[in-house]
PDB file of C-alpha atoms in Angstrom:
ATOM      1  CA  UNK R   1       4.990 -73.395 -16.342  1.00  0.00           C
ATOM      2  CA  UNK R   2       1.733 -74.160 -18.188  1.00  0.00           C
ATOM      3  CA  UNK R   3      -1.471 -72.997 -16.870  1.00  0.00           C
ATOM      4  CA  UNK R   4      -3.569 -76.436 -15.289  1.00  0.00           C
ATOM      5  CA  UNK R   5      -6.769 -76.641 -14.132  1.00  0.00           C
ATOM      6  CA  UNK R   6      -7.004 -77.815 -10.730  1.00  0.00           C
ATOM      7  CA  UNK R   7      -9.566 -80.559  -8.802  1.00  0.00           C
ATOM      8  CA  UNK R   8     -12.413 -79.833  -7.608  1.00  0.00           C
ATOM      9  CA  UNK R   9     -13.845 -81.675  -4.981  1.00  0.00           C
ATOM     10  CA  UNK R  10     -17.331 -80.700  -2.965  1.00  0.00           C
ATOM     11  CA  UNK R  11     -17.455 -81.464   0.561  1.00  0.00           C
ATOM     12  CA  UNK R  12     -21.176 -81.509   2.204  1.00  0.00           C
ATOM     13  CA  UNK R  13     -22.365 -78.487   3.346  1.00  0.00           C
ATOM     14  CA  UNK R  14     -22.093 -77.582   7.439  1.00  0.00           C
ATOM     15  CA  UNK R  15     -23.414 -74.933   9.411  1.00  0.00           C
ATOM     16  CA  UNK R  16     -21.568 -72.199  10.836  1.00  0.00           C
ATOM     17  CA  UNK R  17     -22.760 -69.449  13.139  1.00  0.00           C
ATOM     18  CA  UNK R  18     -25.954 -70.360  12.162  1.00  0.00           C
ATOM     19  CA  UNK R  19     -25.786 -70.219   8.470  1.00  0.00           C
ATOM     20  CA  UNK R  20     -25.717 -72.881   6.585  1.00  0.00           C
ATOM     21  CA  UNK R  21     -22.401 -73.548   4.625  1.00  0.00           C
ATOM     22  CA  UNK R  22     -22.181 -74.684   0.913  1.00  0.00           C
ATOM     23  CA  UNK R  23     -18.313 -76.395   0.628  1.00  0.00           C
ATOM     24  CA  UNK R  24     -15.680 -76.126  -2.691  1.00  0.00           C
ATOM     25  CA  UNK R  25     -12.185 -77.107  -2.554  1.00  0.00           C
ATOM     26  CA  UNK R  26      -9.631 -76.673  -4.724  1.00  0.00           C
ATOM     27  CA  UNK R  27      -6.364 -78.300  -5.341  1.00  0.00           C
ATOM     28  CA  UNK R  28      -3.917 -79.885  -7.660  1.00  0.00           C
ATOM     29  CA  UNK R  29      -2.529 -82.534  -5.281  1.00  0.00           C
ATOM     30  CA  UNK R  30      -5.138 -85.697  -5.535  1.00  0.00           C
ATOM     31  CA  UNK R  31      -4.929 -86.270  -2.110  1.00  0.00           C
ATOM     32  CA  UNK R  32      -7.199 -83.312  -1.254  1.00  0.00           C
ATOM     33  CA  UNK R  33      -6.759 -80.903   1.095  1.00  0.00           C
ATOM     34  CA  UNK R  34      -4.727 -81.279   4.316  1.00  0.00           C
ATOM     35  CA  UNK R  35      -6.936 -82.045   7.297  1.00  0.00           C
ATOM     36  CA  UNK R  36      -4.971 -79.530   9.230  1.00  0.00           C
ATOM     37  CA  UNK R  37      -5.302 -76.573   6.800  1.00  0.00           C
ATOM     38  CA  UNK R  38      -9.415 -77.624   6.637  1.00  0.00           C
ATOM     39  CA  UNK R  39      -9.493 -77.278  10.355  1.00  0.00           C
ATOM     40  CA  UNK R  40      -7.571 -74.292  10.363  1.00  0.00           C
ATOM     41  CA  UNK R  41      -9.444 -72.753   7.461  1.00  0.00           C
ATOM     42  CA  UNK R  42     -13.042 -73.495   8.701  1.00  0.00           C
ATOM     43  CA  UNK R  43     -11.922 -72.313  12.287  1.00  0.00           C
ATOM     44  CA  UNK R  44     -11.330 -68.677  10.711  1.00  0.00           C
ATOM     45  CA  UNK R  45     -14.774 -69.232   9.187  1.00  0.00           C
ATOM     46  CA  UNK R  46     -17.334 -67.011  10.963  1.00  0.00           C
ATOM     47  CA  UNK R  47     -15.051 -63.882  11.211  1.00  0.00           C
ATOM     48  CA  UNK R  48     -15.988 -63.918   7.356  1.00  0.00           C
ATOM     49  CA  UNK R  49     -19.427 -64.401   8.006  1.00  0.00           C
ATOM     50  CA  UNK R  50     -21.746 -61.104   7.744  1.00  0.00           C
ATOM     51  CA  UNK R  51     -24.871 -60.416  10.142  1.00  0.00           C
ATOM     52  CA  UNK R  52     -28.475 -61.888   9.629  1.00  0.00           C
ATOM     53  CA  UNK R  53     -30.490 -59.546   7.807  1.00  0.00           C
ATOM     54  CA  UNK R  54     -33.719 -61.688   7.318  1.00  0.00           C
ATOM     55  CA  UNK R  55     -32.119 -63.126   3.721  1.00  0.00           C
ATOM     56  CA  UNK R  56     -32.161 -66.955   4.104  1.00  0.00           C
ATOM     57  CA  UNK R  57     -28.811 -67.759   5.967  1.00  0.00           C
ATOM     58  CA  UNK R  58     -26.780 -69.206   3.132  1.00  0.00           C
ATOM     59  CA  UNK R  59     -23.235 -68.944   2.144  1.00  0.00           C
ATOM     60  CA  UNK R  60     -20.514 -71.040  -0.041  1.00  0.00           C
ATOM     61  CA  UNK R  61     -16.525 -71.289   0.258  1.00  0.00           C
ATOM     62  CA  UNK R  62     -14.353 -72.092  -1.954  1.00  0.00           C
ATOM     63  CA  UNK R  63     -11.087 -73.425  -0.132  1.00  0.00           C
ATOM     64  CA  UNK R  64      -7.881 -73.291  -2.237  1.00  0.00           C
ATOM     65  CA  UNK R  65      -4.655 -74.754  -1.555  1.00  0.00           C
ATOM     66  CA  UNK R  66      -2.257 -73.100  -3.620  1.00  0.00           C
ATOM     67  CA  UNK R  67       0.859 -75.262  -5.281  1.00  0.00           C
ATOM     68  CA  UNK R  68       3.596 -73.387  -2.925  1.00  0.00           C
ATOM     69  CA  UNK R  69       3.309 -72.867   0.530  1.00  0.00           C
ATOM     70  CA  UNK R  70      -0.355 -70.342   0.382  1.00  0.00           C
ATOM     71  CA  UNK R  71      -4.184 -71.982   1.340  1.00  0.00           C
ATOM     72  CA  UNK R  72      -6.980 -69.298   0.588  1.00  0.00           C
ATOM     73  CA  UNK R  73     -10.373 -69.339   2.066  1.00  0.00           C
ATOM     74  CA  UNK R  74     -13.249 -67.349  -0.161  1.00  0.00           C
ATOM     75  CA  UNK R  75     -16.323 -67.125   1.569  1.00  0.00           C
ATOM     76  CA  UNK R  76     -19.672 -65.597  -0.029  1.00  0.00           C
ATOM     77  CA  UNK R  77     -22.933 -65.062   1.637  1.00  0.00           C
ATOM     78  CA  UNK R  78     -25.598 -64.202   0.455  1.00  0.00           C
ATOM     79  CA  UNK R  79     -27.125 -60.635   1.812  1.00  0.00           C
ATOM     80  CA  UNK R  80     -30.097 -58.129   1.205  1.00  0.00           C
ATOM     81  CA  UNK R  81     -31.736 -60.887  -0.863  1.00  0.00           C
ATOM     82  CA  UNK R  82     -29.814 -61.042  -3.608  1.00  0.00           C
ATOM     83  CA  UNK R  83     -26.109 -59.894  -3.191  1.00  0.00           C
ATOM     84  CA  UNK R  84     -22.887 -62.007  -2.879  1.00  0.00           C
ATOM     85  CA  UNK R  85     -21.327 -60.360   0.453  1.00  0.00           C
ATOM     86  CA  UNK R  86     -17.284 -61.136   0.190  1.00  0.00           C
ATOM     87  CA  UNK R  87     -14.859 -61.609   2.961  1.00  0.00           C
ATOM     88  CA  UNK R  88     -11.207 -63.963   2.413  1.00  0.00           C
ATOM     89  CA  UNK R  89      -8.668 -65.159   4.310  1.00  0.00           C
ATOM     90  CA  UNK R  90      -4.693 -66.392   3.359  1.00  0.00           C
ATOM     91  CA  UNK R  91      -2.811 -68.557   4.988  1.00  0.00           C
ATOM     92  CA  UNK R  92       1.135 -68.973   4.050  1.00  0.00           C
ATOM     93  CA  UNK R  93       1.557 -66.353   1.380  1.00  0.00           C
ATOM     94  CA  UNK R  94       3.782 -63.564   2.949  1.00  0.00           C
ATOM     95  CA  UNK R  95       3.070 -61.058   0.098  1.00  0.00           C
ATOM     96  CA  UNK R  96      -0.537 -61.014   1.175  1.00  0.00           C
ATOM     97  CA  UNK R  97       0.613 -60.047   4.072  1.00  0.00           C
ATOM     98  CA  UNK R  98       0.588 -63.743   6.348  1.00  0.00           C
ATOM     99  CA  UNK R  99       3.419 -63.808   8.942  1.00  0.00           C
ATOM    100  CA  UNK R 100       4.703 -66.908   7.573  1.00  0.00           C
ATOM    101  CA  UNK R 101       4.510 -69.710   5.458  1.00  0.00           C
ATOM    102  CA  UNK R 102       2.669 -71.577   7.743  1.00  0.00           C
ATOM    103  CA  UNK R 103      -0.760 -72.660   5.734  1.00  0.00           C
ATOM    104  CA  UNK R 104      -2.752 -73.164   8.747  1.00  0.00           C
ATOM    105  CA  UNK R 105      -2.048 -69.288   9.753  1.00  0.00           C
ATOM    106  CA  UNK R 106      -5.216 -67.899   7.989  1.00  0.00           C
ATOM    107  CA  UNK R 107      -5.105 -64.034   8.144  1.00  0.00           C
ATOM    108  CA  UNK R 108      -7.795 -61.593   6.391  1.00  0.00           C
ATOM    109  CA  UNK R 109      -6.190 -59.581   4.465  1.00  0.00           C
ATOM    110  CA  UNK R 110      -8.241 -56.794   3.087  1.00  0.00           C
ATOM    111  CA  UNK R 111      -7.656 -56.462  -0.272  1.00  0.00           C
ATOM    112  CA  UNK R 112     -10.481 -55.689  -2.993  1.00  0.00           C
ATOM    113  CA  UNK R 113      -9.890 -59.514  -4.785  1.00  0.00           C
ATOM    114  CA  UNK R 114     -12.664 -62.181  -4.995  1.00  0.00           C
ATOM    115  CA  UNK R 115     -10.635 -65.002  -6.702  1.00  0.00           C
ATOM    116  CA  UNK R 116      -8.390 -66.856  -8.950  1.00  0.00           C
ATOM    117  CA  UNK R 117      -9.027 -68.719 -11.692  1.00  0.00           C
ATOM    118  CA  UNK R 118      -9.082 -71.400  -9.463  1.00  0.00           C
ATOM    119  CA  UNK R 119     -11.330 -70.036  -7.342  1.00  0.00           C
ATOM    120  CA  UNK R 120     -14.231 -68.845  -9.439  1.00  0.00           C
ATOM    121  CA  UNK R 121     -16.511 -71.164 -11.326  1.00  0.00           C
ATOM    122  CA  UNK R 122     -18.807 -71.874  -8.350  1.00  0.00           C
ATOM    123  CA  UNK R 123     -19.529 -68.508  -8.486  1.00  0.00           C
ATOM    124  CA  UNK R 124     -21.687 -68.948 -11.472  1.00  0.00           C
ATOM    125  CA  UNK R 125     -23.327 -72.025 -10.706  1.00  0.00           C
ATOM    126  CA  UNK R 126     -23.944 -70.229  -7.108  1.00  0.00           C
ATOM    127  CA  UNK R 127     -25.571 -67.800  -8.968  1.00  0.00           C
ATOM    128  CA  UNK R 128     -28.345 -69.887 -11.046  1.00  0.00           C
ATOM    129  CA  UNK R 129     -28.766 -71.766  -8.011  1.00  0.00           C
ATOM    130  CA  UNK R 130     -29.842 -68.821  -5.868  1.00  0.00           C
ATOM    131  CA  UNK R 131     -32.109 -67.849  -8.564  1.00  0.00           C
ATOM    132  CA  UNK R 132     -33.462 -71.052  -9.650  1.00  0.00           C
ATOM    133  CA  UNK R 133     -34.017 -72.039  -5.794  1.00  0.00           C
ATOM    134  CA  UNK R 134     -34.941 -69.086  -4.074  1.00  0.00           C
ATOM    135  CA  UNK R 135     -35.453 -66.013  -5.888  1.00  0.00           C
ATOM    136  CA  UNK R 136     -37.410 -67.802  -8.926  1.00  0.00           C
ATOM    137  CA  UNK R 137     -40.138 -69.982  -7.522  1.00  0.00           C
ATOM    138  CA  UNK R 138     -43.211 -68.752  -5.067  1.00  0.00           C
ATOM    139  CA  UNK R 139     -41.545 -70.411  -2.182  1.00  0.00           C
ATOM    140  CA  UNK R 140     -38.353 -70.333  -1.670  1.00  0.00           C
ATOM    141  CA  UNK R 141     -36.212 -73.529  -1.227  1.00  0.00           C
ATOM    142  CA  UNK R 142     -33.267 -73.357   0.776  1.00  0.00           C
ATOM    143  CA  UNK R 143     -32.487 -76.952   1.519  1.00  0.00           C
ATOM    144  CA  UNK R 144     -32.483 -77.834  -2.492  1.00  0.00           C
ATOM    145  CA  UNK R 145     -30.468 -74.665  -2.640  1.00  0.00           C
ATOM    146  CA  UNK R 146     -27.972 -76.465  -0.880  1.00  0.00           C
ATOM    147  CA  UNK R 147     -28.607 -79.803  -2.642  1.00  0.00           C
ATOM    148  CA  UNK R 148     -27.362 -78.175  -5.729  1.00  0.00           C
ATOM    149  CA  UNK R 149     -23.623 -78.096  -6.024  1.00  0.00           C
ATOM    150  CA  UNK R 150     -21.189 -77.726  -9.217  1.00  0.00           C
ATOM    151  CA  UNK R 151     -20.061 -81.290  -9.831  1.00  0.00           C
ATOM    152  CA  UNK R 152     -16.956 -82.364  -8.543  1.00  0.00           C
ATOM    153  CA  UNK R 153     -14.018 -82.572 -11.873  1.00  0.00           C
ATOM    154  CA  UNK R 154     -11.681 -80.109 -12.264  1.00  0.00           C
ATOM    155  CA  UNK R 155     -12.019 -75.973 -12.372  1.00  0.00           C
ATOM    156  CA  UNK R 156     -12.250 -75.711 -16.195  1.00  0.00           C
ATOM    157  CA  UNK R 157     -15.197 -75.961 -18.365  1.00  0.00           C
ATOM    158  CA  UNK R 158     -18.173 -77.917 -18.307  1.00  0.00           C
ATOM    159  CA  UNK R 159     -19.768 -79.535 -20.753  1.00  0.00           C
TER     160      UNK R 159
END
């Protein structure tokens, strides 16, 4: 099968064990993701989640629902001012280790990966937006930090 680029669709951001949470999903059906595998995934949420340590309390997901059976739950914080901390979770993909095919089963398994090819391009617009809103100007600006998402379209390039 041909390689597609999937929709992207940007939910607004929520708070979670008090840090405030920057949303990406990812899918091919139209429809969006299934409420039940949202629940699920943002449920499994703050195990992910590192400890304060005084950087502004910021993080994004990207939620993925695969085309089989597998849901995938990236979740990047940003740490020690300016590092991307990394923690996942899988949810119906048995070779990652999930119990089942269940895709509201979300598991961490710990495996070195930070994404697809599905998964990454908010990680580069994360990254000029951390620097352009916080890092850059003489005061930091969380909330337009959070204001400023990769528009919703597909995964592929931008113009």
């Amino acid at each position: 099968m041909p390689f597609r680029e999937k929709l992207l669709t940007v939910p607004p951001p929520i708070e979670v064990a008090g840090r405030r949470v920057k949303r990406y999903h990812v899918t091919a059906d139209p429809a969006g993701i299934e409420p039940e595998v949202e629940k699920a995934a943002y449920a499994i949420l703050p195990e992910l989640l590192p400890e304060p340590d005084g950087t502004p309390p910021a993080t994004f997901v990207v939620l993925h629902r695969g085309g089989d059976d597998g849901a995938y739950l990236n979740a990047y914080s940003w740490v020690w001012d300016n590092v991307l901390h990394f923690r996942g979770a899988a949810a119906g993909q048995p070779v990652l280790g999930c119990p089942d095919r269940d895709p509201t089963r979300f598991i961490t398994p710990d495996l070195p990966w930070i994404g697809c090819v599905w998964e990454l391009p908010p990680v580069l617009h994360e990254r000029d937006a951390w620097v352009r809103h916080l890092l850059a100007p003489e005061v930091p600006d969380l909330d337009a930090y959070l204001a400023d998402s990769l528009p919703e379209g597909t995964t592929g390039d931008r113009p």
